[in-house]
Amino acid sequence: MFFAVNLYDLFVLDIGLFCHSKKTRISGTEDMDEAYRNPKHHIRGAIIGTFLGVVVALLSGGLIHLYRFIYRI
């Protein structure tokens, strides 16, 4: 589920909306049009977010497994 939301964020929000719409630009950054249109920053952020999500999922799953092992639920 997390990965699906991350993909939605990357393609629909970041690349689809922020890269191609001037309505979402921060005022004072109108001259940075090329930086906004470059999707590398958004793709890199999605990859980092995916790896961080995997680490959090593994840690929380490990803690739940350890809890079940200790208390024999």
PDB file of C-alpha atoms in Angstrom:
ATOM      1  CA  MET A   1       0.000   0.000   0.000  1.00  0.00           C
ATOM      2  CA  PHE A   2       2.813   2.388   0.895  1.00  0.00           C
ATOM      3  CA  PHE A   3       4.515   1.728  -2.439  1.00  0.00           C
ATOM      4  CA  ALA A   4       1.302   2.432  -4.357  1.00  0.00           C
ATOM      5  CA  VAL A   5       0.862   5.757  -2.552  1.00  0.00           C
ATOM      6  CA  ASN A   6       4.510   6.587  -3.229  1.00  0.00           C
ATOM      7  CA  LEU A   7       4.044   5.884  -6.951  1.00  0.00           C
ATOM      8  CA  TYR A   8       0.879   8.025  -7.012  1.00  0.00           C
ATOM      9  CA  ASP A   9       2.785  10.836  -5.319  1.00  0.00           C
ATOM     10  CA  LEU A  10       5.630  10.564  -7.815  1.00  0.00           C
ATOM     11  CA  PHE A  11       3.676  10.382 -11.062  1.00  0.00           C
ATOM     12  CA  VAL A  12       0.474  12.309 -10.373  1.00  0.00           C
ATOM     13  CA  LEU A  13       1.495  14.929  -7.844  1.00  0.00           C
ATOM     14  CA  ASP A  14       5.213  15.503  -8.385  1.00  0.00           C
ATOM     15  CA  ILE A  15       5.673  14.942 -12.108  1.00  0.00           C
ATOM     16  CA  GLY A  16       2.123  15.566 -13.316  1.00  0.00           C
ATOM     17  CA  LEU A  17       1.236  18.560 -11.178  1.00  0.00           C
ATOM     18  CA  PHE A  18       4.363  20.243  -9.845  1.00  0.00           C
ATOM     19  CA  CYS A  19       6.547  19.779 -12.934  1.00  0.00           C
ATOM     20  CA  HIS A  20       3.959  20.996 -15.424  1.00  0.00           C
ATOM     21  CA  SER A  21       1.715  23.496 -13.621  1.00  0.00           C
ATOM     22  CA  LYS A  22       2.692  27.082 -12.927  1.00  0.00           C
ATOM     23  CA  LYS A  23      -0.109  27.410 -10.358  1.00  0.00           C
ATOM     24  CA  THR A  24       1.842  25.366  -7.810  1.00  0.00           C
ATOM     25  CA  ARG A  25       5.018  27.454  -8.023  1.00  0.00           C
ATOM     26  CA  ILE A  26       6.251  29.250  -4.940  1.00  0.00           C
ATOM     27  CA  SER A  27       6.111  33.005  -5.445  1.00  0.00           C
ATOM     28  CA  GLY A  28       9.546  34.450  -6.113  1.00  0.00           C
ATOM     29  CA  THR A  29      10.752  31.327  -7.943  1.00  0.00           C
ATOM     30  CA  GLU A  30       9.213  32.072 -11.330  1.00  0.00           C
ATOM     31  CA  ASP A  31      12.676  32.257 -12.922  1.00  0.00           C
ATOM     32  CA  MET A  32      13.456  28.640 -11.904  1.00  0.00           C
ATOM     33  CA  ASP A  33      11.295  27.109 -14.641  1.00  0.00           C
ATOM     34  CA  GLU A  34      13.938  24.585 -15.742  1.00  0.00           C
ATOM     35  CA  ALA A  35      14.496  23.378 -12.175  1.00  0.00           C
ATOM     36  CA  TYR A  36      10.751  22.819 -11.726  1.00  0.00           C
ATOM     37  CA  ARG A  37      10.459  20.881 -14.993  1.00  0.00           C
ATOM     38  CA  ASN A  38      13.365  18.545 -14.164  1.00  0.00           C
ATOM     39  CA  PRO A  39      11.859  15.319 -12.748  1.00  0.00           C
ATOM     40  CA  LYS A  40      15.193  13.937 -11.448  1.00  0.00           C
ATOM     41  CA  HIS A  41      14.709  15.546  -8.042  1.00  0.00           C
ATOM     42  CA  HIS A  42      11.250  14.007  -7.662  1.00  0.00           C
ATOM     43  CA  ILE A  43      12.362  10.554  -8.825  1.00  0.00           C
ATOM     44  CA  ARG A  44      15.333  10.619  -6.447  1.00  0.00           C
ATOM     45  CA  GLY A  45      13.036  11.592  -3.576  1.00  0.00           C
ATOM     46  CA  ALA A  46      10.640   8.757  -4.415  1.00  0.00           C
ATOM     47  CA  ILE A  47      13.472   6.214  -4.437  1.00  0.00           C
ATOM     48  CA  ILE A  48      14.802   7.444  -1.098  1.00  0.00           C
ATOM     49  CA  GLY A  49      11.273   7.441   0.340  1.00  0.00           C
ATOM     50  CA  THR A  50      10.711   3.875  -0.849  1.00  0.00           C
ATOM     51  CA  PHE A  51      13.906   2.636   0.799  1.00  0.00           C
ATOM     52  CA  LEU A  52      13.069   4.454   4.038  1.00  0.00           C
ATOM     53  CA  GLY A  53       9.589   2.917   3.951  1.00  0.00           C
ATOM     54  CA  VAL A  54      11.075  -0.560   3.512  1.00  0.00           C
ATOM     55  CA  VAL A  55      13.383  -0.022   6.497  1.00  0.00           C
ATOM     56  CA  VAL A  56      10.510   1.166   8.696  1.00  0.00           C
ATOM     57  CA  ALA A  57       8.325  -1.757   7.585  1.00  0.00           C
ATOM     58  CA  LEU A  58      11.072  -4.285   8.323  1.00  0.00           C
ATOM     59  CA  LEU A  59      11.776  -2.787  11.743  1.00  0.00           C
ATOM     60  CA  SER A  60       8.118  -2.672  12.753  1.00  0.00           C
ATOM     61  CA  GLY A  61       7.524  -6.200  11.436  1.00  0.00           C
ATOM     62  CA  GLY A  62      10.558  -7.422  13.359  1.00  0.00           C
ATOM     63  CA  LEU A  63       9.304  -5.808  16.562  1.00  0.00           C
ATOM     64  CA  ILE A  64       5.885  -7.414  16.160  1.00  0.00           C
ATOM     65  CA  HIS A  65       7.497 -10.794  15.495  1.00  0.00           C
ATOM     66  CA  LEU A  66       9.718 -10.391  18.565  1.00  0.00           C
ATOM     67  CA  TYR A  67       6.723  -9.428  20.711  1.00  0.00           C
ATOM     68  CA  ARG A  68       4.775 -12.475  19.529  1.00  0.00           C
ATOM     69  CA  PHE A  69       7.814 -14.699  20.152  1.00  0.00           C
ATOM     70  CA  ILE A  70       8.319 -13.401  23.693  1.00  0.00           C
ATOM     71  CA  TYR A  71       4.673 -13.509  24.781  1.00  0.00           C
ATOM     72  CA  ARG A  72       3.681 -16.598  22.719  1.00  0.00           C
ATOM     73  CA  ILE A  73       0.535 -15.047  21.302  1.00  0.00           C
TER      74      ILE A  73
END
